[in-house]
XYZ file of C-alpha atoms in Angstrom:
654
model
C -88.308 16.596 -8.426
C -90.739 18.787 -6.531
C -89.991 19.671 -2.949
C -93.502 20.002 -1.532
C -94.259 22.272 1.393
C -96.635 20.993 4.056
C -100.184 21.987 3.284
C -99.648 22.918 -0.369
C -100.845 26.389 -1.379
C -102.788 26.783 1.846
C -99.577 26.107 3.716
C -97.790 28.628 1.559
C -100.362 31.289 2.383
C -99.947 30.632 6.110
C -96.187 30.979 5.676
C -96.203 34.217 3.785
C -96.106 36.516 6.811
C -93.632 37.572 7.976
C -91.530 37.675 4.837
C -88.816 35.566 6.401
C -91.270 32.689 6.351
C -92.407 33.362 2.801
C -90.336 30.447 1.578
C -91.578 27.107 2.942
C -89.213 25.414 5.346
C -86.297 23.521 3.873
C -87.053 20.677 6.230
C -89.987 19.760 3.986
C -87.659 18.778 1.159
C -87.746 15.252 -0.192
C -84.925 13.430 -1.861
C -84.536 13.542 -5.625
C -86.766 10.797 -7.029
C -86.726 9.580 -10.603
C -84.643 10.750 -13.535
C -83.967 14.190 -14.967
C -82.724 13.505 -18.479
C -82.017 16.580 -20.560
C -84.879 17.077 -23.067
C -83.780 15.867 -26.508
C -85.906 15.315 -29.578
C -85.992 11.804 -30.970
C -88.311 9.676 -33.135
C -90.517 9.294 -30.039
C -90.091 12.700 -28.390
C -91.054 16.209 -29.425
C -89.966 19.498 -27.885
C -91.563 22.931 -27.691
C -89.438 25.792 -26.345
C -91.292 28.444 -24.354
C -88.623 31.140 -24.328
C -89.572 34.657 -25.279
C -91.780 37.265 -23.660
C -93.875 36.271 -20.642
C -96.324 38.347 -18.604
C -94.834 39.432 -15.285
C -96.010 41.003 -12.065
C -94.152 41.601 -8.797
C -96.209 41.450 -5.628
C -95.453 44.764 -3.916
C -98.056 44.284 -1.175
C -96.593 44.781 2.342
C -96.466 41.057 3.099
C -95.912 39.997 -0.525
C -98.988 37.801 -0.008
C -101.596 39.392 -2.307
C -100.960 36.929 -5.135
C -101.852 33.963 -2.957
C -104.635 35.694 -1.036
C -106.297 36.770 -4.315
C -105.353 33.542 -6.136
C -103.742 35.131 -9.138
C -103.132 31.665 -10.591
C -106.892 31.120 -11.043
C -107.211 33.563 -13.974
C -105.042 35.290 -16.558
C -102.440 37.404 -14.791
C -103.444 40.532 -16.731
C -106.838 40.383 -15.035
C -105.270 40.655 -11.574
C -103.679 44.053 -12.161
C -100.885 45.710 -14.142
C -98.431 43.364 -15.842
C -95.274 44.032 -17.830
C -93.401 42.054 -20.460
C -90.506 39.973 -19.131
C -88.013 37.982 -21.211
C -87.431 34.319 -20.393
C -84.772 33.190 -19.784
C -83.392 36.225 -17.935
C -83.102 37.751 -14.490
C -85.871 40.292 -13.894
C -83.677 42.715 -11.925
C -82.033 44.766 -14.712
C -84.776 44.660 -17.353
C -86.637 47.823 -16.314
C -85.703 51.282 -15.026
C -87.447 50.601 -11.706
C -84.948 50.446 -8.802
C -87.624 48.789 -6.668
C -87.621 45.823 -9.034
C -83.846 45.676 -9.276
C -83.571 45.032 -5.539
C -86.922 43.310 -5.077
C -87.298 40.540 -2.489
C -90.436 38.415 -2.330
C -92.885 36.761 -4.694
C -92.972 37.550 -8.400
C -95.393 36.025 -10.895
C -94.849 34.891 -14.481
C -97.397 33.694 -17.021
C -97.340 32.232 -20.526
C -100.184 30.927 -22.685
C -99.305 28.133 -25.094
C -101.212 26.319 -27.819
C -100.369 22.627 -28.025
C -100.427 20.537 -31.195
C -103.494 18.312 -31.400
C -101.282 15.209 -31.668
C -99.928 15.948 -28.193
C -103.356 15.365 -26.666
C -103.802 11.723 -27.655
C -103.819 8.761 -25.286
C -100.547 6.977 -24.473
C -98.625 10.271 -24.622
C -97.099 12.247 -21.769
C -96.728 16.031 -21.851
C -94.056 17.303 -19.484
C -93.359 20.897 -18.414
C -89.695 21.428 -17.524
C -87.771 24.382 -16.065
C -83.992 24.507 -16.410
C -83.905 26.582 -13.225
C -85.758 29.336 -11.392
C -84.602 31.335 -8.366
C -85.310 30.250 -5.693
C -88.627 28.777 -4.555
C -91.066 27.969 -7.351
C -94.749 27.096 -7.442
C -96.223 26.241 -10.851
C -99.834 25.994 -12.004
C -101.270 24.923 -15.343
C -104.786 26.206 -16.065
C -105.108 27.046 -12.374
C -104.084 23.589 -11.144
C -100.903 23.348 -9.093
C -98.487 20.886 -10.727
C -95.136 21.287 -8.958
C -93.204 23.054 -6.227
C -89.412 23.212 -6.132
C -86.976 24.605 -3.602
C -83.663 26.034 -4.781
C -82.257 27.644 -7.903
C -79.712 26.462 -10.473
C -81.207 22.980 -10.976
C -84.027 21.644 -13.167
C -87.483 20.477 -12.150
C -90.477 19.255 -14.121
C -94.086 18.084 -13.933
C -96.254 15.703 -15.945
C -99.190 17.870 -17.066
C -100.798 15.330 -19.422
C -104.072 14.923 -17.551
C -104.594 18.691 -17.301
C -104.008 19.570 -20.946
C -105.768 16.491 -22.278
C -108.894 17.246 -20.232
C -109.224 20.708 -21.828
C -107.990 20.277 -25.409
C -109.758 23.331 -26.835
C -108.240 26.014 -24.596
C -104.707 27.419 -24.457
C -102.404 25.984 -21.854
C -101.901 28.756 -19.288
C -98.685 28.353 -17.281
C -98.409 30.435 -14.105
C -95.249 30.556 -11.994
C -94.780 32.162 -8.600
C -91.125 32.664 -7.602
C -89.722 33.751 -4.265
C -86.076 34.857 -4.064
C -86.001 35.196 -0.263
C -82.943 33.572 1.321
C -83.127 32.200 4.857
C -80.517 30.561 7.101
C -81.654 27.192 5.736
C -81.701 27.842 1.994
C -78.783 27.344 -0.385
C -77.271 29.836 -0.558
C -78.270 30.997 2.924
C -79.256 34.515 3.899
C -81.398 36.375 6.384
C -84.092 39.023 6.368
C -83.491 42.016 8.628
C -86.451 44.234 9.506
C -85.611 47.888 10.164
C -88.083 48.912 12.862
C -86.655 52.331 13.764
C -89.399 54.588 12.343
C -87.127 57.648 12.664
C -84.755 56.150 10.096
C -86.755 53.735 7.932
C -90.221 53.628 6.368
C -92.878 51.247 7.634
C -92.363 47.563 6.643
C -88.773 48.262 5.591
C -86.482 45.249 5.404
C -83.277 44.140 3.680
C -82.004 40.778 2.481
C -78.622 40.052 4.063
C -76.283 37.703 2.208
C -72.768 36.445 2.880
C -71.587 36.004 -0.694
C -70.015 38.463 -3.102
C -72.207 38.374 -6.194
C -75.527 39.982 -7.014
C -78.548 37.933 -5.974
C -80.196 37.855 -9.392
C -83.593 36.178 -9.598
C -86.090 35.028 -12.198
C -86.559 32.184 -14.669
C -82.924 31.904 -15.659
C -82.876 28.902 -17.989
C -85.035 27.436 -20.736
C -88.620 26.409 -20.137
C -89.788 23.622 -22.422
C -92.688 21.311 -23.028
C -91.736 17.867 -24.254
C -93.498 14.592 -24.926
C -92.774 10.935 -24.288
C -94.878 7.809 -24.644
C -96.829 6.862 -21.517
C -94.236 4.128 -20.969
C -90.877 5.846 -21.202
C -87.165 5.853 -20.486
C -86.920 7.748 -17.193
C -83.208 7.640 -16.424
C -79.863 6.361 -17.696
C -76.692 5.989 -15.643
C -73.343 5.339 -17.307
C -69.892 4.697 -15.832
C -66.748 3.833 -17.766
C -63.432 2.062 -17.276
C -60.689 1.445 -19.802
C -57.379 -0.194 -20.580
C -55.206 0.557 -23.578
C -57.183 -1.773 -25.842
C -60.653 -2.202 -24.319
C -63.143 0.099 -22.596
C -66.160 -0.970 -20.612
C -69.310 1.148 -20.561
C -71.504 0.045 -17.694
C -75.100 1.165 -18.021
C -78.326 1.118 -16.069
C -81.665 2.167 -17.562
C -84.901 2.771 -15.675
C -88.284 2.609 -17.382
C -91.512 4.027 -15.923
C -95.100 3.203 -16.853
C -94.916 -0.574 -17.168
C -92.959 -3.571 -15.967
C -93.383 -5.277 -19.330
C -90.926 -3.827 -21.800
C -87.794 -4.605 -23.795
C -84.642 -2.544 -24.141
C -81.987 -2.492 -26.834
C -78.871 -0.321 -26.824
C -76.430 0.767 -29.529
C -73.221 2.682 -28.901
C -72.086 4.691 -31.918
C -68.861 6.583 -32.543
C -68.711 10.108 -33.943
C -68.890 8.761 -37.494
C -72.123 6.933 -36.682
C -70.611 3.440 -36.681
C -72.028 0.980 -34.145
C -69.164 -0.145 -31.885
C -71.146 -2.078 -29.256
C -74.679 -3.322 -28.610
C -76.591 -4.589 -25.628
C -80.044 -5.276 -24.236
C -81.853 -5.223 -20.935
C -81.988 -2.627 -18.140
C -78.382 -3.144 -17.008
C -75.193 -4.435 -18.546
C -71.722 -3.727 -19.868
C -70.765 -2.664 -23.391
C -67.213 -3.445 -24.491
C -65.454 -1.119 -26.926
C -62.269 -2.243 -28.646
C -59.519 0.327 -29.241
C -61.605 3.112 -27.718
C -61.242 6.823 -28.321
C -60.949 8.192 -24.810
C -62.370 11.499 -23.627
C -59.375 13.788 -23.095
C -59.214 17.340 -21.764
C -58.482 20.288 -24.020
C -54.745 20.612 -24.776
C -54.064 17.118 -23.428
C -54.784 15.358 -26.712
C -55.084 16.236 -30.380
C -58.751 15.144 -30.328
C -60.178 16.416 -27.005
C -63.742 15.905 -25.872
C -64.393 12.732 -27.873
C -67.890 11.413 -27.263
C -69.765 8.316 -28.250
C -73.558 8.270 -28.467
C -75.610 5.671 -26.608
C -78.977 5.116 -28.275
C -81.496 3.444 -25.989
C -84.686 1.989 -27.502
C -87.600 0.782 -25.420
C -90.662 -1.104 -26.612
C -93.716 -1.844 -24.478
C -97.373 -2.781 -24.790
C -99.891 -0.364 -23.262
C -103.638 -0.158 -23.865
C -103.354 -2.623 -26.745
C -100.808 -0.392 -28.481
C -97.114 -0.918 -29.126
C -95.164 1.999 -27.695
C -91.564 2.879 -28.512
C -89.324 5.406 -26.793
C -85.870 6.433 -28.020
C -83.288 8.494 -26.143
C -79.675 9.184 -27.131
C -77.119 9.989 -24.439
C -73.635 11.380 -25.220
C -70.968 9.276 -23.492
C -67.316 10.073 -22.853
C -64.997 7.226 -21.883
C -62.570 8.403 -19.221
C -61.330 7.592 -15.735
C -60.421 9.795 -12.767
C -58.077 8.899 -9.919
C -56.493 10.910 -7.115
C -53.195 10.098 -5.374
C -51.475 11.973 -2.569
C -49.730 14.225 -5.121
C -51.548 13.907 -8.449
C -54.880 14.139 -10.212
C -55.028 11.509 -12.958
C -57.333 11.505 -15.991
C -57.071 8.292 -17.988
C -54.020 7.450 -15.928
C -52.143 10.622 -16.951
C -51.310 13.520 -14.612
C -53.669 16.430 -15.132
C -52.866 19.984 -14.052
C -55.807 22.370 -13.714
C -54.878 25.657 -15.398
C -58.180 27.430 -15.604
C -60.618 29.949 -14.197
C -63.507 30.553 -11.888
C -66.565 32.020 -13.590
C -70.022 33.400 -12.946
C -73.208 33.241 -14.939
C -73.378 37.015 -15.170
C -73.745 39.649 -17.875
C -75.234 43.058 -18.559
C -79.041 43.305 -18.682
C -79.753 39.564 -18.715
C -78.127 38.945 -15.304
C -77.910 35.175 -14.883
C -80.209 34.436 -17.808
C -78.942 31.923 -20.362
C -77.601 33.624 -23.486
C -76.149 31.548 -26.327
C -74.052 34.367 -27.797
C -72.403 34.955 -24.431
C -71.847 31.242 -23.836
C -70.097 30.711 -27.170
C -68.021 33.866 -26.682
C -66.897 32.625 -23.262
C -65.796 29.265 -24.638
C -63.880 30.969 -27.433
C -62.121 33.102 -24.811
C -61.364 30.067 -22.649
C -59.696 28.288 -25.547
C -57.857 31.446 -26.621
C -56.606 31.725 -23.056
C -55.392 28.132 -23.006
C -57.641 27.304 -20.045
C -58.394 23.610 -19.675
C -60.809 23.822 -16.744
C -63.123 25.876 -14.575
C -65.101 25.612 -11.370
C -68.819 26.354 -11.493
C -68.448 29.006 -8.806
C -70.688 29.117 -6.836
C -73.601 27.047 -8.127
C -74.378 24.557 -10.911
C -74.206 26.143 -14.360
C -76.723 25.660 -17.161
C -76.908 22.252 -18.814
C -76.208 23.929 -22.137
C -72.863 25.159 -20.781
C -72.062 21.705 -19.465
C -72.818 20.184 -22.874
C -70.136 22.366 -24.441
C -67.649 21.424 -21.714
C -68.220 17.795 -22.658
C -67.821 18.569 -26.354
C -64.729 20.802 -26.062
C -62.897 18.865 -23.367
C -63.113 21.582 -20.718
C -62.705 19.961 -17.292
C -65.228 20.996 -14.620
C -65.261 21.089 -10.832
C -69.030 20.986 -10.362
C -70.065 23.089 -7.371
C -73.420 23.205 -5.630
C -74.932 26.491 -4.324
C -73.342 26.012 -0.884
C -71.858 29.495 -0.713
C -72.139 31.869 2.227
C -72.624 29.153 4.861
C -71.411 31.340 7.699
C -74.120 31.394 10.374
C -74.170 28.656 13.061
C -77.842 27.962 12.324
C -76.907 27.119 8.730
C -75.096 24.027 10.015
C -78.178 22.533 11.669
C -80.155 19.485 10.614
C -82.697 21.479 8.603
C -79.946 22.990 6.459
C -78.108 19.682 6.171
C -81.172 17.794 4.964
C -81.760 20.379 2.248
C -78.072 20.309 1.275
C -78.244 16.523 0.870
C -81.218 16.886 -1.474
C -79.409 19.535 -3.526
C -76.452 17.176 -4.000
C -78.853 14.435 -5.056
C -80.381 16.734 -7.669
C -76.975 17.914 -8.914
C -75.552 14.412 -9.256
C -78.743 13.164 -10.902
C -78.361 15.925 -13.496
C -74.614 15.742 -14.181
C -73.599 12.168 -13.286
C -73.031 11.131 -16.918
C -70.855 14.078 -17.917
C -67.213 13.219 -18.711
C -66.198 16.859 -18.170
C -67.256 16.688 -14.507
C -64.275 15.236 -12.655
C -64.998 16.375 -9.087
C -67.912 17.546 -6.950
C -67.589 20.617 -4.728
C -70.113 20.713 -1.895
C -69.437 24.270 -0.673
C -67.402 27.446 -1.047
C -65.749 29.221 1.895
C -68.015 27.937 4.667
C -67.286 28.752 8.285
C -65.470 25.430 8.540
C -63.883 26.345 11.853
C -67.230 26.123 13.680
C -67.746 22.951 15.752
C -70.877 21.771 13.844
C -68.924 21.846 10.550
C -67.219 18.520 11.304
C -70.425 16.464 11.405
C -71.996 18.562 8.658
C -69.262 17.965 6.101
C -68.559 14.389 7.162
C -72.221 13.575 6.503
C -72.514 15.646 3.342
C -69.355 14.266 1.720
C -70.178 10.669 2.679
C -73.628 11.098 1.124
C -72.108 12.542 -2.053
C -69.647 9.653 -2.328
C -72.438 7.144 -1.814
C -74.397 8.748 -4.655
C -71.344 8.742 -6.941
C -68.353 6.583 -5.945
C -66.563 7.358 -9.233
C -65.573 10.980 -8.560
C -63.558 12.706 -5.831
C -65.284 15.236 -3.583
C -64.022 18.547 -2.235
C -65.153 21.833 -0.827
C -63.371 25.144 -1.257
C -61.962 26.604 1.943
C -60.556 29.879 3.185
C -60.244 28.598 6.750
C -56.844 28.190 8.410
C -55.493 24.672 7.913
C -55.135 24.133 11.670
C -58.822 24.688 12.511
C -60.674 23.518 9.368
C -63.097 20.834 10.567
C -64.255 19.752 7.100
C -60.890 19.235 5.405
C -60.290 15.717 6.801
C -63.137 14.406 4.641
C -62.210 15.808 1.207
C -60.127 14.067 -1.474
C -58.472 17.236 -2.790
C -57.625 20.374 -0.819
C -59.020 23.452 -2.579
C -57.861 26.664 -0.915
C -58.634 30.326 -1.595
C -56.182 33.064 -0.594
C -55.668 36.709 -1.478
C -52.238 37.620 -0.138
C -51.390 41.296 -0.762
C -55.070 42.031 -1.405
C -57.386 41.237 1.498
C -54.318 40.406 3.598
C -51.393 42.851 3.692
C -52.969 44.963 0.934
C -50.441 46.508 -1.411
C -47.512 44.389 -0.228
C -46.633 42.107 -3.123
C -43.373 41.178 -1.431
C -45.160 39.001 1.169
C -46.687 36.633 -1.391
C -43.766 34.173 -1.834
C -43.369 33.588 1.898
C -47.072 33.417 2.760
C -48.155 31.323 -0.230
C -45.314 28.842 0.243
C -46.208 28.485 3.925
C -49.865 27.963 2.988
C -49.066 25.053 0.688
C -46.557 23.439 3.015
C -48.849 23.635 6.039
C -51.804 22.124 4.212
C -49.777 19.323 2.675
C -47.908 18.464 5.863
C -51.241 18.211 7.691
C -53.275 16.214 5.162
C -50.949 14.659 2.538
C -53.504 15.445 -0.182
C -53.036 17.229 -3.513
C -53.825 20.945 -3.492
C -55.557 23.278 -5.927
C -55.222 27.040 -5.554
C -58.929 27.447 -6.185
C -58.978 31.272 -5.999
C -56.433 34.077 -6.139
C -56.470 37.484 -7.782
C -56.790 41.245 -7.527
C -59.279 43.872 -8.654
C -58.253 46.051 -11.574
C -60.150 48.919 -13.107
C -59.800 48.739 -16.908
C -57.551 51.530 -18.152
C -56.212 52.432 -14.710
C -52.398 52.329 -14.852
C -49.667 52.803 -12.283
C -45.909 52.236 -12.253
C -44.766 51.187 -9.692
C -47.882 48.996 -9.427
C -50.592 50.253 -7.094
C -53.769 48.467 -6.070
C -56.646 48.499 -8.575
C -54.308 49.239 -11.498
C -53.863 46.742 -14.328
C -50.156 46.634 -13.463
C -50.865 45.543 -9.890
C -53.121 42.732 -11.071
C -50.361 41.504 -13.408
C -47.699 41.766 -10.717
C -49.770 39.804 -8.222
C -50.353 37.019 -10.734
C -46.645 36.726 -11.463
C -45.789 36.492 -7.760
C -48.287 33.675 -7.309
C -47.092 31.935 -10.469
C -43.506 31.802 -9.278
C -44.616 29.802 -6.238
C -46.984 27.623 -8.283
C -44.099 26.643 -10.554
C -42.123 25.335 -7.602
C -44.957 23.525 -5.885
C -46.558 21.952 -8.967
C -43.444 19.793 -9.165
C -44.547 18.352 -5.825
C -48.255 18.298 -4.890
C -49.993 21.391 -6.264
C -52.265 20.125 -9.035
C -53.989 23.277 -10.195
C -54.546 27.019 -10.276
C -57.861 28.738 -10.979
C -57.806 32.520 -11.314
C -60.504 34.611 -9.669
C -62.105 35.634 -11.941
C -62.694 35.020 -15.620
C -64.681 38.258 -16.017
C -65.874 41.174 -13.913
C -69.304 40.563 -12.414
C -72.051 42.397 -10.571
C -72.304 42.444 -6.770
C -74.407 44.198 -4.172
C -73.596 47.857 -3.749
C -70.946 48.624 -1.161
C -68.061 50.914 -0.374
C -65.527 48.360 -1.691
C -67.405 47.648 -4.930
C -67.697 50.053 -7.865
C -70.328 48.520 -10.143
C -69.317 45.055 -9.093
C -66.257 42.903 -8.535
C -63.361 43.876 -10.810
C -61.139 40.824 -10.357
C -61.869 39.598 -13.863
C -59.063 39.204 -16.381
C -61.785 40.200 -18.844
C -64.258 43.023 -18.364
C -67.912 42.218 -17.911
C -68.233 42.888 -21.652
C -65.522 40.244 -22.302
C -62.711 42.589 -23.312
C -59.225 41.553 -22.113
C -57.312 43.399 -19.442
C -53.516 43.232 -19.347
C -53.662 40.248 -16.973
C -55.424 38.160 -19.619
C -52.293 38.216 -21.766
C -50.113 37.256 -18.791
C -52.346 34.298 -18.074
C -52.570 33.306 -21.738
C -48.792 33.212 -22.072
C -48.538 31.099 -18.939
C -51.290 28.599 -19.783
C -50.001 27.932 -23.278
C -46.500 27.489 -21.871
C -47.779 24.913 -19.367
C -49.633 23.111 -22.139
C -46.506 23.122 -24.284
C -44.556 21.472 -21.469
C -47.072 18.652 -21.212
C -45.659 15.339 -22.341
C -49.178 14.234 -23.275
C -49.415 16.550 -26.282
C -48.528 15.193 -29.721
C -45.913 17.121 -31.741
C -48.527 18.646 -34.053
C -50.277 20.263 -31.075
C -46.989 21.572 -29.658
C -46.249 23.218 -32.995
C -49.707 24.791 -32.918
C -49.053 26.173 -29.436
C -45.706 27.639 -30.454
C -47.400 29.325 -33.403
C -50.003 30.864 -31.087
């Protein structure tokens, strides 16, 4: 859903100077309205992917305002000045040899011309333009007409462009996008612009983007852009929740239709062999499935990630024509429940042995790349990982689809990272954060792999405003989705954390012998044990070690282990694991290594071409720690009483 700024483009132009105000105020955000179903082809829907090479131009004018002042969206971008080719999806930062573009802050412009099939221009048909994500504030025009604005990256937005393309059927559809990657105290993630006014040290108009998170602030159109069609009366949204006993499962559904109040709905639930196992009709109801195949996590069942397929058919009369829309939604039947000591999936204890990740790779930055995605899932399964957290933002829908299919459990995190400044806890920030959670839940609410929402990572939870902020935010999230637990990931001391009382699961990050007592592995058992015992004594809630780890430079060796060597990384992991093994018999329900792979960060004296805490290199080659973790994860899986004998034999073979 668009988040419109007051005054539209005119308002944007007024806000462009100074640069800090280049992004319209977060307080103008509206709640997520309507559905955001993932685009899927069906008998009633067609899809046209717009990936490839787009025209691109960065606005290097002093105020970054030339594009709006000169109305670049009114004509082909190449007529406004020099343009370059830019791949979509991809971050723009690492594509060229220009260091000014790599670290660019401000407005950039993309353009693509598209020819539409003639059949798309008929009456009773909608044409929708959809972006999987763009960082961070987006304004989109089609043939010079503004169609949508959206605040925030990592989440999809779309616009109905039917009237525009149908009014000019003989000309190409020209799509123009202006993106601004400026971060302010009220964006997610937050940031601030600092102007360097000392003319003896800095050039005129010199400024830097300050951030409080440890990954590179890539920007661009990061996920697929598509055009898709629906009938003018269409299925707008589907919501599914499931419950089950040993013999019967209930699939509760709700379907919303837009375009008419006169329609009929029929539903068929099919298993993976295509057999119909339940049927229904109407906009809301319950489907009963006898002897269901439940959705189980990877390594918890011999057939993980089982999904049914809910086919929804709508028929309606419009303009003396019979319209039909068909949409098929994958459905996993599973339940989630949290006790004071356990995390239960389908009534069975589940232990998170997984990773934290980043959408990050050479050249493409955060751009979606299918080869990389499939490689990562192959590595996860080789590792024996059953879960990951989407640190520190929602991942691509294509990644989430594979989590559903493979049985990889997900803690779904919003972009609430780097919330450190007091002004980032004010009402303006909170209102935007509420909207972001609405958009995230709207997108991922039907995913069986998503078992918990995370509303933030390492905020300054000790600040007084954090109590009201997180109480409100978590209550809002629970109201949107009562079926899943909610957490945020903390690095605040248990005694002063003002947000922890409101979470269902304690997720804590700690780096003993790295950021604290660096080089002293011997302190880990005492400090980590005290951490767990203090948190549990205070809150009586299950605990996940949501981050731990050490940097290691590939090929750097030292015995005895010294910091940054592969041996030190292995030794740290083993010290943590010895404590995990004691506490997972009590109330520790998971461990997520930081990080799956090395990733890029801002330049700094503690970072040599990025963060090196990965157990794999940025190119996905294993370090020594990967083999330590693999041995451990498969051992934990082998100990699980939920695995059938055939799977245990497979694990022993591996």
